[in-house]
Coordinates of C-alpha atoms and ligand atoms in Angstrom, one line a residue:
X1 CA -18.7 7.0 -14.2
X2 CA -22.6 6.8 -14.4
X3 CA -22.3 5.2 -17.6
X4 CA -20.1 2.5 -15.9
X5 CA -22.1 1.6 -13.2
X6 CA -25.4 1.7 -15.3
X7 CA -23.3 -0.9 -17.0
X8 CA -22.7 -2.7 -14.0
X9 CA -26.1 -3.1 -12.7
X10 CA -27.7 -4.0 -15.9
X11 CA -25.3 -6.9 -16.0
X12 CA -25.0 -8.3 -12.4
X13 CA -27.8 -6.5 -10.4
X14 CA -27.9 -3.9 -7.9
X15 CA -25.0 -3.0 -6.0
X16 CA -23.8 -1.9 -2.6
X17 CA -23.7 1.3 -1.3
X18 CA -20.0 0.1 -0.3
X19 CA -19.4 -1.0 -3.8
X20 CA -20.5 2.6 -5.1
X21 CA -18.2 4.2 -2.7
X22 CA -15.3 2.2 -3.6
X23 CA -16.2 3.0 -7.5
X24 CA -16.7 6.1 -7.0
X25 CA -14.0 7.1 -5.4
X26 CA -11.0 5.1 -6.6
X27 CA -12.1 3.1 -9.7
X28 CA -8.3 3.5 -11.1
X29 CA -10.2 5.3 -14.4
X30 CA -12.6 8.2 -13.6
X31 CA -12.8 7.7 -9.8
X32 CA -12.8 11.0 -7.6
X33 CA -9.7 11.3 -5.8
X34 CA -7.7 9.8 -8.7
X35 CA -7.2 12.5 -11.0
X36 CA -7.9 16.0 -9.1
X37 CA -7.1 18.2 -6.0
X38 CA -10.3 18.3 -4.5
X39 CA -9.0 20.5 -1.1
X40 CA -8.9 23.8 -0.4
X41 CA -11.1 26.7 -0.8
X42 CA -11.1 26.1 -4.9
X43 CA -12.2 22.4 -4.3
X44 CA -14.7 20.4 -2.7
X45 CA -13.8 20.1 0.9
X46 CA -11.3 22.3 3.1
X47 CA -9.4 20.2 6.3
X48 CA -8.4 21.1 9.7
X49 CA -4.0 20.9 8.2
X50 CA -5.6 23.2 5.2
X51 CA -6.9 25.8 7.6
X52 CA -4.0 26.3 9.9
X53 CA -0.1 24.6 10.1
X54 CA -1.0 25.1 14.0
X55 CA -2.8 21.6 13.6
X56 CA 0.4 19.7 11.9
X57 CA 2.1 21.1 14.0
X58 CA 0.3 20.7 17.8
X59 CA -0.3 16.6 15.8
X60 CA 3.7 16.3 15.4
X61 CA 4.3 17.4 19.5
X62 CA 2.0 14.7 19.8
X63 CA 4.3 12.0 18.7
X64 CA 7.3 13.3 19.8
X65 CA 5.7 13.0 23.0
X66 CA 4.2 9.3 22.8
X67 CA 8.0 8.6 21.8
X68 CA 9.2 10.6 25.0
X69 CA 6.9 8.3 26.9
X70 CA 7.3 5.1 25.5
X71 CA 11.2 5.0 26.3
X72 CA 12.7 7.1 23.6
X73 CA 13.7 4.1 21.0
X74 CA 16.7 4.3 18.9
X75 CA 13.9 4.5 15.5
X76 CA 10.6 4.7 14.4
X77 CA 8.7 4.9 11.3
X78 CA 5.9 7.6 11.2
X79 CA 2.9 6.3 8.7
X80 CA 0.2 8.7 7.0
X81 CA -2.8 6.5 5.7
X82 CA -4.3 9.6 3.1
X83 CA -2.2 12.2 3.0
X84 CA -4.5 14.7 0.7
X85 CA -1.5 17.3 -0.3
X86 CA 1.2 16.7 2.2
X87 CA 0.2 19.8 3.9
X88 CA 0.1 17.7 7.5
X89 CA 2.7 16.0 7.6
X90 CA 4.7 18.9 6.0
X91 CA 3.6 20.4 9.3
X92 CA 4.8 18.0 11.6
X93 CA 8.2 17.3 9.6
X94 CA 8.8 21.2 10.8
X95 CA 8.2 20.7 14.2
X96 CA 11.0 17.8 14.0
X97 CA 13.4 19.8 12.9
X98 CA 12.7 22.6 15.1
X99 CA 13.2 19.4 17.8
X100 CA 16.0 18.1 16.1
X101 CA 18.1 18.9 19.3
X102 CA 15.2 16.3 21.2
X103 CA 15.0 13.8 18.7
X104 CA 18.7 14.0 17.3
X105 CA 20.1 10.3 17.0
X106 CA 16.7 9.0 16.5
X107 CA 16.5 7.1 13.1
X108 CA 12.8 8.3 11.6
X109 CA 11.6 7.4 7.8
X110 CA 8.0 8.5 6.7
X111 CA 5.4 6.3 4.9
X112 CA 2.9 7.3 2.9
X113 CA -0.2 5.2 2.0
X114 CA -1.9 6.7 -0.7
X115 CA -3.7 5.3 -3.8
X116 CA -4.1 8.3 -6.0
X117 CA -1.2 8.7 -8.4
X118 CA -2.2 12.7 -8.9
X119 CA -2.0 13.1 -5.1
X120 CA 1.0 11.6 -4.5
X121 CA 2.7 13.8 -6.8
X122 CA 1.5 16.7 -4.9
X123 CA 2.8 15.3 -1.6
X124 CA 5.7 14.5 -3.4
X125 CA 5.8 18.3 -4.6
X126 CA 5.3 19.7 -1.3
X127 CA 7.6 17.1 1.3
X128 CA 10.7 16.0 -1.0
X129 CA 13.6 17.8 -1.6
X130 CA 13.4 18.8 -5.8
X131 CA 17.1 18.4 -5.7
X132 CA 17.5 14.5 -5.3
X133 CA 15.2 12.4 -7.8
X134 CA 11.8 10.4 -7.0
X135 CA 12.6 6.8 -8.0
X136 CA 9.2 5.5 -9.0
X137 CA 8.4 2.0 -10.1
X138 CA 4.5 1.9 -10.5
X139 CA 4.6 -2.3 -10.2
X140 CA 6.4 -2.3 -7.0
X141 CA 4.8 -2.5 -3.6
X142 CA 6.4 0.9 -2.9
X143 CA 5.9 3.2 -5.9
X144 CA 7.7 5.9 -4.9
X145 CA 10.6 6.7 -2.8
X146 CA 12.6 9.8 -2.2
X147 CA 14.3 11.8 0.3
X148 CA 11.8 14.8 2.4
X149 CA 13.5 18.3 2.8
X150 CA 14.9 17.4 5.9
X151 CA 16.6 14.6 5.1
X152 CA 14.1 11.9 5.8
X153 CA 13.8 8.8 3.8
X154 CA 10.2 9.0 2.4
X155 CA 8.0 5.8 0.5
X156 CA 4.8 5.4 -0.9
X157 CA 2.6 2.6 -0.9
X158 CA -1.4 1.7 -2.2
X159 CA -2.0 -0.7 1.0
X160 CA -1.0 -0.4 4.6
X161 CA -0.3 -3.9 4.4
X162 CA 3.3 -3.2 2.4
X163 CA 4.7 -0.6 4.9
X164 CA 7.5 -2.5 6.5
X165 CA 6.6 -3.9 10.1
X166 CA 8.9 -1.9 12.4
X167 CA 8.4 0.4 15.6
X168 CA 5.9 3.1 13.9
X169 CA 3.4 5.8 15.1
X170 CA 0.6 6.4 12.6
X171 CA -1.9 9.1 11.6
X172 CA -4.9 8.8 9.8
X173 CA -6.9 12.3 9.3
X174 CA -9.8 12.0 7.8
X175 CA -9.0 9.0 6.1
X176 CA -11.7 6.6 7.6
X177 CA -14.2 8.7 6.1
X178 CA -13.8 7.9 2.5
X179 CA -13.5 4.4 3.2
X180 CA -16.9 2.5 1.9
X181 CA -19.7 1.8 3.8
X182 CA -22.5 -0.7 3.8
X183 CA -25.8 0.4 4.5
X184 CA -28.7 -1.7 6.8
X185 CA -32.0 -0.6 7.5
X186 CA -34.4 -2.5 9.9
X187 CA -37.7 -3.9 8.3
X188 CA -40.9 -6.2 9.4
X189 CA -39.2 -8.7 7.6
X190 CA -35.5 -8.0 9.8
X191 CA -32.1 -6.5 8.8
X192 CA -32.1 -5.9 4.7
X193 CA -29.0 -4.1 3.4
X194 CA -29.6 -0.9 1.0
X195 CA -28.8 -1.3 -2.7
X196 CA -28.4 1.3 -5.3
X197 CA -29.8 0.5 -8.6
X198 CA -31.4 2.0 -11.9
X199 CA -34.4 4.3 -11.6
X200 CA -36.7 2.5 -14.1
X201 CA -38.9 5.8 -14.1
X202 CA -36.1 8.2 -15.2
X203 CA -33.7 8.2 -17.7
X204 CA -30.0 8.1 -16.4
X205 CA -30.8 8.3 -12.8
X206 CA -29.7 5.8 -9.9
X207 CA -32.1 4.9 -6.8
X208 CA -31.9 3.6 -3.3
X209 CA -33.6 0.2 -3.2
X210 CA -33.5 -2.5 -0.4
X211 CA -32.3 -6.0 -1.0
X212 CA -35.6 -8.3 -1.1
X213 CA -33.4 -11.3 1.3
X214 CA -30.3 -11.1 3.4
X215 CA -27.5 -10.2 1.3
X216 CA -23.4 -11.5 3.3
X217 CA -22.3 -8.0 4.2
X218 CA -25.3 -9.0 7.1
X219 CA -22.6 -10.9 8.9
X220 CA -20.8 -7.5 9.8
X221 CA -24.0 -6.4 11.7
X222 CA -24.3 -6.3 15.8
X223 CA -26.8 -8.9 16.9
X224 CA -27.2 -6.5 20.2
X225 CA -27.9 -3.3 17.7
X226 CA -30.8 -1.0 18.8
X227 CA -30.6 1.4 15.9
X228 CA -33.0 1.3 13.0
X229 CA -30.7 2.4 10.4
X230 CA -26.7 1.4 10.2
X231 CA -23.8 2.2 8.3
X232 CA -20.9 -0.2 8.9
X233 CA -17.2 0.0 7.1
X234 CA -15.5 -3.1 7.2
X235 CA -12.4 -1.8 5.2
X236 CA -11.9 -0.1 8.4
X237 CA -12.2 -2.8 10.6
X238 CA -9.7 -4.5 8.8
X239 CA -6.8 -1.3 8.6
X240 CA -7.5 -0.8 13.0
X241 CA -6.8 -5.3 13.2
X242 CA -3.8 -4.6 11.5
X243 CA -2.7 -1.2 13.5
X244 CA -3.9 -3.0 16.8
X245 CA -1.3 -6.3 15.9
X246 CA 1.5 -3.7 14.6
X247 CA 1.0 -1.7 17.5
X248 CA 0.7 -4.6 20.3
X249 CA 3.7 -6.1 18.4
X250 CA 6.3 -4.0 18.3
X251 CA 4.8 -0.6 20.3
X252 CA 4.1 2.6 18.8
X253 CA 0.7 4.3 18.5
X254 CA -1.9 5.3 16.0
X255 CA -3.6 8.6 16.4
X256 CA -7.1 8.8 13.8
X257 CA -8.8 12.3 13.4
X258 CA -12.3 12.4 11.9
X259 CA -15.6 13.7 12.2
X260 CA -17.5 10.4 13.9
X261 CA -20.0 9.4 16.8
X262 CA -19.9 6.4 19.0
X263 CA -22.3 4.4 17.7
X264 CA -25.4 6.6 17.8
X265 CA -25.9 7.9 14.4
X266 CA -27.6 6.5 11.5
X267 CA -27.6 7.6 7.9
X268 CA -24.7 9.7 7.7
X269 CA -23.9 9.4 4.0
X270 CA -23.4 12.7 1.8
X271 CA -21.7 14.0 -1.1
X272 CA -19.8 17.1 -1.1
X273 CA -19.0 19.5 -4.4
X274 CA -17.7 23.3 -3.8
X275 CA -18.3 22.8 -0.1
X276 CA -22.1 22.5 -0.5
X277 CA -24.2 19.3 0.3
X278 CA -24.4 17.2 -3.1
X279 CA -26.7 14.2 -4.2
X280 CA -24.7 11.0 -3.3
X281 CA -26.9 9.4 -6.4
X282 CA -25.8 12.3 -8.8
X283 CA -23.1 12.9 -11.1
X284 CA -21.2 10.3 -9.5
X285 CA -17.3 10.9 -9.6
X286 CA -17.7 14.4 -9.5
X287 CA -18.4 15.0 -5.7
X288 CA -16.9 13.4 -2.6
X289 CA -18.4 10.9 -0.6
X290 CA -18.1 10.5 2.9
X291 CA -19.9 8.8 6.1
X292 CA -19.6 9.8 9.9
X293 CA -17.0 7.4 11.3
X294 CA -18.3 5.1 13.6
X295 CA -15.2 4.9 16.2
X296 CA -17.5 2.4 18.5
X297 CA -17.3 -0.1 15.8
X298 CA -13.2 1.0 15.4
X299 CA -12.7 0.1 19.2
X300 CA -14.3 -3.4 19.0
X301 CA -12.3 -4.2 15.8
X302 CA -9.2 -3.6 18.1
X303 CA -10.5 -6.8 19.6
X304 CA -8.8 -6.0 23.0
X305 CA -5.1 -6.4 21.3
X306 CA -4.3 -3.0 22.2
X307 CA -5.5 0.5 24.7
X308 CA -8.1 2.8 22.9
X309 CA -8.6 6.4 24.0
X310 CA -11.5 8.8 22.8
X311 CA -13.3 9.5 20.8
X312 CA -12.4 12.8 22.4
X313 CA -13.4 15.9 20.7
X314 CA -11.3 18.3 18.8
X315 CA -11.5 21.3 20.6
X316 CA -10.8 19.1 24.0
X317 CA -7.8 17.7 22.2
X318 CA -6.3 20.8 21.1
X319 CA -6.7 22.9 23.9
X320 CA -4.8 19.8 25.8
X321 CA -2.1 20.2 23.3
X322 CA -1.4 23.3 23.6
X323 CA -3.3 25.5 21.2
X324 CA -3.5 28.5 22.8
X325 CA 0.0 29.1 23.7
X326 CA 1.0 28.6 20.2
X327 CA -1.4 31.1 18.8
X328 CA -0.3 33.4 21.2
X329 CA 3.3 32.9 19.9
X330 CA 2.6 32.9 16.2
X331 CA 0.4 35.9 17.2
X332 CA 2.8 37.7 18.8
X333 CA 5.4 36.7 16.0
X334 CA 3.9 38.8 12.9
X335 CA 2.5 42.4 13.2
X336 CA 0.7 42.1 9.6
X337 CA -2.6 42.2 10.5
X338 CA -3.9 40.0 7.7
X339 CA -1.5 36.9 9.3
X340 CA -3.0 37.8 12.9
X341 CA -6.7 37.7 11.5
X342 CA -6.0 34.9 9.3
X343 CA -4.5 32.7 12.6
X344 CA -7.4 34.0 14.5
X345 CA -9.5 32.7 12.1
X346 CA -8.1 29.2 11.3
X347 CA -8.2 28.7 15.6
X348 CA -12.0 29.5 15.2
X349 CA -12.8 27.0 12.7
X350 CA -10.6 24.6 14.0
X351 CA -12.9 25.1 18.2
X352 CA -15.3 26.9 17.0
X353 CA -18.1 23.8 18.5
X354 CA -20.2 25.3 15.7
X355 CA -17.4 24.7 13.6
X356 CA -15.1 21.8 13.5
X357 CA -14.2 22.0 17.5
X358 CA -17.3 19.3 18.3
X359 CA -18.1 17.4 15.2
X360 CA -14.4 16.6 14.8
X361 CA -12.9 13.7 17.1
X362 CA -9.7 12.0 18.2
X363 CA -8.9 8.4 18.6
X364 CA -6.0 6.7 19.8
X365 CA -4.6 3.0 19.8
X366 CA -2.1 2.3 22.0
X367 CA -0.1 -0.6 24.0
X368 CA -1.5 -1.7 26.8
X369 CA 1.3 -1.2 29.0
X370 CA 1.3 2.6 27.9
X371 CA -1.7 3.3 29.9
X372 CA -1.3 0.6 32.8
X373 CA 2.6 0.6 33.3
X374 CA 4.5 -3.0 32.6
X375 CA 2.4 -4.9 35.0
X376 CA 3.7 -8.0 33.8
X377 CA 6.9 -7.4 35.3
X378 CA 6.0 -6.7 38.4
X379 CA 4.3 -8.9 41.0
X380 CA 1.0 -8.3 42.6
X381 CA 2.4 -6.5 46.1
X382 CA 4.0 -4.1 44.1
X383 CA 2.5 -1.2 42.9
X384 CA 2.0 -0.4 38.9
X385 CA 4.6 2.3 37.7
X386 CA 2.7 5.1 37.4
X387 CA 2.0 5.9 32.8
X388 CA 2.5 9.3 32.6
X389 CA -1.1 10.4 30.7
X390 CA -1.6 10.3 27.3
X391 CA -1.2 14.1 26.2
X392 CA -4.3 15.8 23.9
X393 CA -6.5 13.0 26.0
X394 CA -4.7 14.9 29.4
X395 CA -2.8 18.0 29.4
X396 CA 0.5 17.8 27.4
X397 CA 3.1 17.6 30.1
X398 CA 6.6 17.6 29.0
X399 CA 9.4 15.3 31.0
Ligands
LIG1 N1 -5.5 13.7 5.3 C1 -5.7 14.7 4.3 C2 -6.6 14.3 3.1 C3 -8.0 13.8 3.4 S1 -8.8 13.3 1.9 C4 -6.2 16.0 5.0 O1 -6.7 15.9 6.1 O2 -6.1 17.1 4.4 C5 -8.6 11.5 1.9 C6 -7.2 11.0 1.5 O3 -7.3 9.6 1.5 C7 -6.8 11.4 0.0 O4 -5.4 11.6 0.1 C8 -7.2 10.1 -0.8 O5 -6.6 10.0 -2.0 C9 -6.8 9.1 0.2 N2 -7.5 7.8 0.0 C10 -8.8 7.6 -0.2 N3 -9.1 6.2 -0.2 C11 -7.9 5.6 0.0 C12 -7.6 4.2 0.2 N4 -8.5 3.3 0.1 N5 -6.3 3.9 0.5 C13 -5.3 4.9 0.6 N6 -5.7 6.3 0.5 C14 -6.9 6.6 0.2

């Protein structure tokens, strides 16, 4: 990988910090999620699904209840954007079944949108049923299909932009983190983005450098913005435009976990190798990258087409949900002390506010007429039917 972009540079230049993200990461050859399993205690990085099923599982109550409140339709397609191992939505397929009685008649499929070949086999391994084949056609839009061990027609796809158009809730857990990022950092001279190119001092090594002129990724910038140092991702701008006209379209909702601010941090990006900090300049390929996910900058590419809730934090969002009542019914469930202390354990990290409860965030995108009732169909002496609230951003209320 450093040989490749050594090439690179020599031959065009310095490049950007989003273009060695994007490299990095999933350069189809040697990029980082392409051809390991970086979760889990033996990898790089460990999740929120990784540490307990309690968080697939309080995330799947979540949709069924969006679908409760949005009218109950007759289908709906439930879309993962990054799936890592499957673990998640294994977690939330559970809870449907356990809900079958609730959501029997209901028509669902899951969608997975996933570019790495090696993951997909392990969500593959871990959701479909081994009896009944994976068809796979590695040209097609949708490179694998198969049926999930509950029955559920299951596809996989490299863009969001090939998942059929349809009624559809989505999740995206830490997802928006991986997605590049370009780099700005204010000067005397104004704005000049950050460029990565060869150390001409030592052998083999890459440096930050800034771009002597403004460079087109520029145009991305706020002309209002106070901070001295930005990180913007237009890849996600473009995946929340196309949610937000999906969602105001035909309905549904998308529900986007992270670790983020609102717009108030600066230079978030990092590596990760066996959970400790790593040099985003060294060894490239072999560490994650990652940046803070600016959900300020998500909610303006919504552009207004549809309701945005949060960023609310994790531990908020949990304890809405549920959390505690579940533990104390898993809890109660096992007398093996090693399940209790490991489900006491995996609640910690996941509120701990030391832990993941405050750094980690929730986001939703919504209809308008989810939060503000269907004033259009009313006239203005009338009073708005009253939205029942949005449950993780309120307290869950079942109807
Ligand atoms: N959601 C999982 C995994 C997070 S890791 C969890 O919380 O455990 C990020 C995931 O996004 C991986 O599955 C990775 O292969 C996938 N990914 C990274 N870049 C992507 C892209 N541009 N399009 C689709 N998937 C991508």
């Amino acid at each position: 990988m450093l040989r490749h972009l050594m090439y690179k540079i020599k031959s065009t230049g310095p490049i950007t910090v989003a273009e060695y993200m994007k490299e990095v990461l999933t350069n189809p050859a040697k990029g980082y999620y392409m051809h390991r399993d970086m979760l889990g205690e033996k990898g790089d990085f460990i999740t929120s699904p990784e540490i307990s099923q309690i968080f697939g599982e309080l995330l799947g109550i979540w949709f069924i209840s969006e679908w409760m409140a949005t009218g109950k339709n007759v289908a709906f397609q439930l879309v993962e954007l990054g799936p890592g191992r499957g673990t998640l939505m294994g977690d939330i397929l559970r809870v449907f079944s356990q809900l079958g009685s609730v959501l029997k008649n209901c028509d669902i499929s899951i969608h997975l949108v996933e570019v790495s070949q090696n993951l997909s086999e392990l969500q593959a391994l871990t959701l479909t049923e081994a009896k009944i084949p994976l068809e796979q056609n590695p040209e097609s839009l949708v490179y694998m299909k198969g049926v999930t061990k509950s029955g559920l027609p299951i596809s996989w796809y490299r863009d969001l932009q090939d998942v059929p158009k349809g009624y559809s809730f989505f999740l995206a857990h830490e997802f928006f983190d991986v997605l590049p990022v370009h780099k700005f950092q204010k000067t005397p001279q104004g704005w000049r983005e950050v460029l990565i190119d060869i150390d001409p001092q030592v052998s083999g090594k890459l440096r930050f450098v800034l771009a002597p002129c403004v460079t087109p990724a520029q145009a991305f910038l706020q002309h209002d913005e106070i901070r001295d140092h930005v990180e913007v991702c237009p890849d996600a701008g473009v995946i929340i435009q196309e949610l937000s006209e999906r969602i105001a379209l035909t309905g549904g909702a998308a529900l986007i976990a992270d670790y983020g601010h609102d717009g108030t941090k600066t230079d978030t990006f990092r590596g990760f190798c066996g959970h400790e900090l790593h040099d985003v300049l060294i060894a490239p390929g072999t560490a994650d990258l990652t940046a803070d996910v600016d959900f300020s900058y998500l909610r303006r590419m919504a552009q207004g087409k549809v309701a945005s809730l949060g960023p609310t934090e994790q531990q908020t969002f949990l304890k809405n949900m549920g959390i505690d009542v579940r533990l104390k019914v898993l809890f109660n469930k096992s007398d093996e002390p090693s399940v209790r202390q490991q489900l006491l354990q995996g609640y910690d990290m996941l509120m701990n506010p030391q832990k993941m409860g405050e750094r980690f965030n929730f986001f939703a995108l919504l209809p308008h007429e989810r939060l503000h009732g269907r004033s259009h169909h009313i006239n203005a002496c009338q009073s708005r039917p009253s939205a029942s609230p949005v449950a993780g951003f309120g307290e869950l209320a079942w109807q």
